[in-house]
Coordinates of C-alpha atoms in Angstrom, one line a residue:
Chain A
X1 CA -23.2 111.1 -12.2
X2 CA -24.9 108.7 -9.4
X3 CA -27.6 107.7 -12.0
X4 CA -24.6 107.1 -14.4
X5 CA -23.0 104.9 -12.4
X6 CA -26.0 102.9 -11.4
X7 CA -27.1 102.1 -15.2
X8 CA -23.0 100.9 -15.7
X9 CA -23.2 99.0 -13.0
X10 CA -26.6 97.6 -13.9
X11 CA -25.4 97.1 -17.4
X12 CA -22.2 95.4 -16.1
X13 CA -24.8 93.0 -14.5
X14 CA -27.0 92.1 -17.0
X15 CA -23.7 91.4 -19.4
X16 CA -23.1 88.7 -16.7
X17 CA -26.1 87.1 -16.3
X18 CA -26.1 86.9 -20.1
X19 CA -22.4 85.5 -20.0
X20 CA -24.0 83.0 -17.2
X21 CA -26.7 81.9 -18.9
X22 CA -27.3 80.4 -22.6
X23 CA -29.8 82.6 -24.3
X24 CA -31.6 79.2 -25.2
X25 CA -31.4 77.3 -22.1
X26 CA -31.2 73.8 -21.5
X27 CA -35.0 72.2 -21.6
X28 CA -36.6 71.5 -18.8
X29 CA -37.2 67.6 -19.4
X30 CA -33.4 67.8 -20.4
X31 CA -33.1 69.5 -17.4
X32 CA -34.3 67.3 -14.7
X33 CA -31.3 64.9 -15.7
X34 CA -28.6 67.6 -15.3
X35 CA -26.9 68.6 -12.3
X36 CA -25.2 71.6 -12.6
X37 CA -22.5 73.2 -10.4
X38 CA -22.2 76.6 -10.5
X39 CA -22.5 78.5 -13.7
X40 CA -23.2 77.2 -17.4
X41 CA -21.2 80.0 -19.0
X42 CA -23.2 79.8 -22.2
X43 CA -23.1 76.3 -22.4
X44 CA -26.5 74.1 -22.1
X45 CA -27.0 70.4 -22.7
X46 CA -29.7 70.8 -26.4
X47 CA -31.1 67.4 -26.0
X48 CA -30.4 63.9 -24.4
X49 CA -31.4 60.6 -25.9
X50 CA -32.1 57.7 -24.0
X51 CA -31.9 54.3 -25.6
X52 CA -31.5 50.8 -24.3
X53 CA -30.0 49.0 -26.3
X54 CA -29.6 44.7 -25.8
X55 CA -31.0 45.2 -22.2
X56 CA -28.2 47.9 -21.6
X57 CA -29.1 52.0 -21.0
X58 CA -27.3 54.0 -22.9
X59 CA -27.2 58.0 -23.5
X60 CA -25.9 61.0 -25.6
X61 CA -26.2 64.4 -24.5
X62 CA -25.8 67.5 -26.8
X63 CA -23.6 69.6 -24.9
X64 CA -23.6 73.5 -26.7
X65 CA -21.6 76.3 -26.4
X66 CA -23.8 79.2 -27.2
X67 CA -21.3 81.8 -27.0
X68 CA -18.2 82.8 -29.4
X69 CA -15.5 82.0 -26.1
X70 CA -14.2 78.5 -25.6
X71 CA -15.5 76.8 -22.4
X72 CA -14.0 73.9 -20.6
X73 CA -16.7 71.4 -19.1
X74 CA -16.2 68.8 -16.4
X75 CA -18.5 65.9 -17.0
X76 CA -19.6 62.1 -15.4
X77 CA -22.9 60.2 -15.9
X78 CA -24.3 58.7 -12.6
X79 CA -26.2 55.5 -13.2
X80 CA -29.3 55.3 -11.0
X81 CA -31.6 51.8 -10.7
X82 CA -35.3 52.0 -10.0
X83 CA -34.8 52.8 -6.5
X84 CA -33.0 55.9 -7.3
X85 CA -29.3 53.9 -6.2
X86 CA -26.6 54.7 -7.9
X87 CA -25.4 51.7 -10.1
X88 CA -21.5 50.4 -9.8
X89 CA -18.4 52.6 -9.0
X90 CA -19.8 55.8 -10.5
X91 CA -17.4 57.0 -14.0
X92 CA -14.6 59.2 -14.1
X93 CA -14.1 62.8 -14.7
X94 CA -14.2 63.7 -17.7
X95 CA -12.3 66.9 -19.5
X96 CA -14.0 68.4 -22.7
X97 CA -13.1 71.7 -24.8
X98 CA -15.8 73.4 -26.1
X99 CA -15.0 75.7 -29.0
X100 CA -17.5 78.7 -29.4
X101 CA -20.7 78.2 -30.6
X102 CA -19.9 74.3 -31.0
X103 CA -22.4 71.4 -30.3
X104 CA -20.1 68.2 -29.2
X105 CA -21.9 64.9 -28.3
X106 CA -21.0 63.0 -25.2
X107 CA -22.0 59.4 -24.9
X108 CA -22.0 56.9 -22.1
X109 CA -23.2 53.4 -21.1
X110 CA -25.0 52.0 -18.4
X111 CA -22.3 49.0 -16.1
X112 CA -25.5 46.5 -16.4
X113 CA -28.4 46.0 -17.1
X114 CA -29.9 47.1 -14.0
X115 CA -29.5 50.6 -14.3
X116 CA -32.9 52.9 -15.1
X117 CA -32.1 55.9 -14.7
X118 CA -29.0 58.8 -14.5
X119 CA -27.6 62.3 -13.5
X120 CA -25.3 64.0 -15.9
X121 CA -23.0 66.3 -13.3
X122 CA -21.3 68.8 -15.0
X123 CA -19.4 72.0 -14.3
X124 CA -18.5 74.8 -16.7
X125 CA -15.6 76.9 -16.5
X126 CA -14.3 80.0 -18.4
X127 CA -11.1 79.2 -19.8
Chain B
X1 CA -22.9 111.8 6.7
X2 CA -20.8 109.4 9.1
X3 CA -20.4 111.3 12.3
X4 CA -18.0 110.7 15.7
X5 CA -20.6 109.2 17.5
X6 CA -21.3 106.8 14.6
X7 CA -17.9 105.5 14.2
X8 CA -17.9 104.9 17.8
X9 CA -21.0 102.8 17.4
X10 CA -19.8 100.6 14.5
X11 CA -15.9 100.4 16.6
X12 CA -18.3 98.6 20.0
X13 CA -20.0 96.5 17.5
X14 CA -17.1 95.2 15.6
X15 CA -15.4 94.8 19.1
X16 CA -17.9 92.8 20.6
X17 CA -18.7 90.6 17.4
X18 CA -14.5 89.8 17.7
X19 CA -14.9 88.9 21.2
X20 CA -17.8 86.3 20.2
X21 CA -15.9 84.8 17.9
X22 CA -13.3 84.0 20.2
X23 CA -15.2 82.8 23.0
X24 CA -16.7 80.2 20.4
X25 CA -15.8 76.5 20.7
X26 CA -12.5 75.7 19.0
X27 CA -13.7 72.6 15.6
X28 CA -12.7 69.1 16.8
X29 CA -9.9 67.4 15.6
X30 CA -10.4 64.4 12.8
X31 CA -9.3 61.3 13.2
X32 CA -5.8 61.7 10.8
X33 CA -2.3 61.5 11.4
X34 CA -0.7 64.2 9.8
X35 CA 3.0 65.1 10.2
X36 CA 4.2 68.7 8.5
X37 CA 3.5 67.9 4.9
X38 CA 0.1 68.2 3.8
X39 CA -1.7 64.8 2.9
X40 CA -4.9 64.3 1.7
X41 CA -7.7 61.9 0.4
X42 CA -8.2 62.7 -3.1
X43 CA -11.0 62.2 -5.5
X44 CA -10.0 59.2 -7.3
X45 CA -12.1 59.9 -10.4
X46 CA -11.0 62.9 -10.5
X47 CA -9.5 64.5 -13.6
X48 CA -5.8 64.6 -12.8
X49 CA -3.7 67.0 -14.5
X50 CA -0.6 66.1 -12.9
X51 CA 1.7 65.6 -16.1
X52 CA 0.8 64.8 -19.5
X53 CA 2.5 61.5 -19.0
X54 CA -0.3 58.8 -19.3
X55 CA -2.3 59.0 -16.0
X56 CA -5.2 57.6 -13.8
X57 CA -7.6 59.5 -16.3
X58 CA -6.3 58.2 -19.1
X59 CA -6.4 54.7 -17.7
X60 CA -10.1 55.3 -16.5
X61 CA -11.4 57.1 -19.5
X62 CA -10.2 54.2 -21.5
X63 CA -11.7 51.2 -19.7
X64 CA -14.7 53.1 -19.8
X65 CA -15.4 53.7 -23.4
X66 CA -14.1 49.7 -24.2
X67 CA -16.4 48.0 -21.8
X68 CA -19.4 50.5 -23.4
X69 CA -18.9 49.3 -26.1
X70 CA -18.6 46.3 -25.5
X71 CA -22.0 45.8 -23.9
X72 CA -24.1 47.8 -26.1
X73 CA -23.1 45.5 -28.9
X74 CA -25.0 42.6 -27.8
X75 CA -22.1 40.2 -28.3
X76 CA -22.2 39.0 -25.2
X77 CA -25.5 37.1 -25.2
X78 CA -25.5 34.4 -24.0
X79 CA -22.7 34.8 -21.6
X80 CA -19.9 33.3 -23.6
X81 CA -16.4 32.8 -21.8
X82 CA -13.5 35.2 -22.7
X83 CA -9.8 35.7 -21.8
X84 CA -6.9 38.2 -22.4
X85 CA -4.6 38.1 -24.1
X86 CA -1.6 40.3 -25.2
X87 CA -1.7 43.6 -24.4
X88 CA 1.6 46.1 -26.3
X89 CA 2.9 49.0 -24.9
X90 CA 4.1 50.3 -27.8
X91 CA 4.3 53.9 -26.2
X92 CA 7.8 55.5 -25.0
X93 CA 6.4 55.4 -21.2
X94 CA 6.9 52.5 -18.8
X95 CA 2.7 52.2 -18.6
X96 CA 1.1 48.6 -16.8
X97 CA -1.4 47.6 -19.5
X98 CA -2.4 44.7 -17.4
X99 CA -3.7 47.5 -15.0
X100 CA -6.6 48.9 -18.0
X101 CA -7.0 44.9 -19.1
X102 CA -7.9 44.7 -15.3
X103 CA -10.4 47.7 -15.3
X104 CA -12.0 46.6 -18.5
X105 CA -12.6 42.8 -16.9
X106 CA -13.8 43.8 -13.4
X107 CA -16.8 46.0 -15.1
X108 CA -16.9 43.3 -17.5
X109 CA -17.7 40.2 -14.6
X110 CA -19.6 42.9 -12.4
X111 CA -22.0 43.6 -15.5
X112 CA -22.8 39.8 -15.3
X113 CA -22.8 39.5 -18.9
X114 CA -19.9 37.4 -19.7
X115 CA -17.6 35.0 -17.9
X116 CA -13.8 35.0 -18.2
X117 CA -11.5 32.3 -18.6
X118 CA -8.0 31.9 -17.0
X119 CA -5.2 33.7 -18.9
X120 CA -2.1 32.7 -20.5
X121 CA -0.4 35.0 -17.4
X122 CA -2.8 33.4 -15.0
X123 CA -3.0 29.7 -15.7
X124 CA -0.2 28.2 -14.1
X125 CA -1.4 29.1 -10.6
X126 CA -4.3 27.3 -11.9
X127 CA -2.3 24.1 -13.2
X128 CA -0.4 24.5 -9.9
X129 CA -3.3 24.0 -7.7
X130 CA -5.2 21.5 -10.0
X131 CA -1.5 19.4 -9.3
X132 CA -1.7 20.3 -5.5
X133 CA -4.9 18.7 -5.2
X134 CA -4.7 15.5 -7.7
X135 CA -1.4 14.7 -7.1
X136 CA 0.2 15.5 -3.7
X137 CA -2.4 13.1 -2.1
X138 CA -3.7 15.1 1.2
X139 CA -7.5 15.6 -0.3
X140 CA -10.5 13.5 -0.1
X141 CA -10.8 11.5 -3.9
X142 CA -14.5 13.1 -3.9
X143 CA -14.0 16.9 -3.1
X144 CA -10.7 17.6 -5.8
X145 CA -11.0 19.6 -8.7
X146 CA -11.1 17.2 -12.0
X147 CA -8.2 17.6 -14.5
X148 CA -9.4 18.4 -17.8
X149 CA -12.4 20.3 -16.8
X150 CA -11.4 24.0 -17.6
X151 CA -13.9 25.8 -19.7
X152 CA -12.1 27.2 -23.0
X153 CA -12.2 30.4 -23.9
X154 CA -14.8 31.4 -26.9
X155 CA -13.3 34.8 -27.2
X156 CA -9.6 36.6 -26.9
X157 CA -9.3 39.9 -26.2
X158 CA -6.1 41.5 -27.9
X159 CA -5.0 45.4 -27.3
X160 CA -2.9 47.2 -27.8
X161 CA -1.2 51.1 -26.5
X162 CA 0.3 53.2 -29.0
X163 CA 1.3 57.2 -28.8
X164 CA 2.7 59.8 -30.7
X165 CA 5.2 62.9 -29.0
X166 CA 5.3 66.3 -30.2
X167 CA 7.6 68.8 -28.5
X168 CA 8.7 72.1 -29.5
X169 CA 10.0 73.5 -26.2
X170 CA 7.5 75.2 -25.1
X171 CA 3.8 72.6 -26.2
X172 CA 4.5 68.9 -25.9
X173 CA 1.6 67.2 -27.4
X174 CA 1.0 63.1 -26.4
X175 CA -1.5 61.4 -28.3
X176 CA -2.7 57.8 -27.4
X177 CA -4.4 55.5 -28.7
X178 CA -5.8 52.5 -27.3
X179 CA -7.2 49.5 -29.9
X180 CA -9.0 46.6 -28.2
X181 CA -9.7 43.8 -30.6
X182 CA -12.1 40.3 -29.7
X183 CA -11.4 37.6 -31.9
X184 CA -13.3 34.1 -31.8
X185 CA -10.7 31.6 -30.7
X186 CA -12.2 29.2 -33.2
X187 CA -12.4 30.9 -36.2
X188 CA -9.5 33.4 -36.2
X189 CA -12.2 36.3 -37.2
X190 CA -12.3 39.6 -35.2
X191 CA -15.8 39.6 -33.9
X192 CA -15.7 43.3 -32.5
X193 CA -13.1 46.3 -32.2
X194 CA -12.5 49.6 -30.8
X195 CA -10.4 52.3 -30.1
X196 CA -9.8 55.4 -27.8
X197 CA -8.1 58.3 -28.8
X198 CA -6.8 61.0 -26.2
X199 CA -5.0 63.9 -26.9
X200 CA -3.2 66.0 -23.7
X201 CA -1.4 68.9 -24.6
X202 CA 0.8 71.3 -22.3
X203 CA 2.3 74.3 -22.1
X204 CA 5.4 76.1 -20.5

């Protein structure tokens, strides 16, 4: 009986771990630019493309929901200069719904040409 | 198996812990003036979901999208002059559209990529000041701003905000669309245009 309970508990914990971590997590190079608060609940940043257009840094990030349940993502980009200081006043937080197994691209443009780096701040809600 | 002596030891440990907690120093008071109703300063960048009427997050998202789109096109090569024309509110709500344009203008001015001239609404104050300097006789001749030296705008920004509202009693869906156009004043051509669409749904 005890071993059965232990097995069930371990099984649940494995399920929770799978729900929290996508099977194919955010690639390390992209993860270095992501500041994730809390659990990803199956959402990963599949790709991030950073391009300087007309002397202004622009970014596109592909957010992928790897599970079948819908997810709500809150995100914003934080722009940094070459000293690591924040550029501008900071973006507003945005809410975005991600359907099950959906990939959605979010984009942003730096507020001025002094931005040389960025961080994607995000957290994921299960509902 | 818990014996009576085990329980006694646990109770003693618990009570000594409680005593330690109660004797710890109280937290220092924050320098705030508070009454019965709890008031706090919140995050001005947080997603505002109080109602589905036009809110601060909508304003911020529109301004960010428009400024980002304008800056990345490279239309502001050579720091051209721009003025703000009309921004029509075609929704059923009272929305101060000047606020949206002010946010766009602030970000663009801070980017250093563009110069703004006085808008129609700001012109009278400028004219009044020029007249005061030149016609009041109060100022030294060489120190006054000369009349007829203003720089005209090369481009003019015109926008409009529309909404579609659907309500079936249990669900309310509001769809906002903000469209912004930049005209070449001399040629009358649209040199840039973008729009931001926002959907807000609430359930009762």
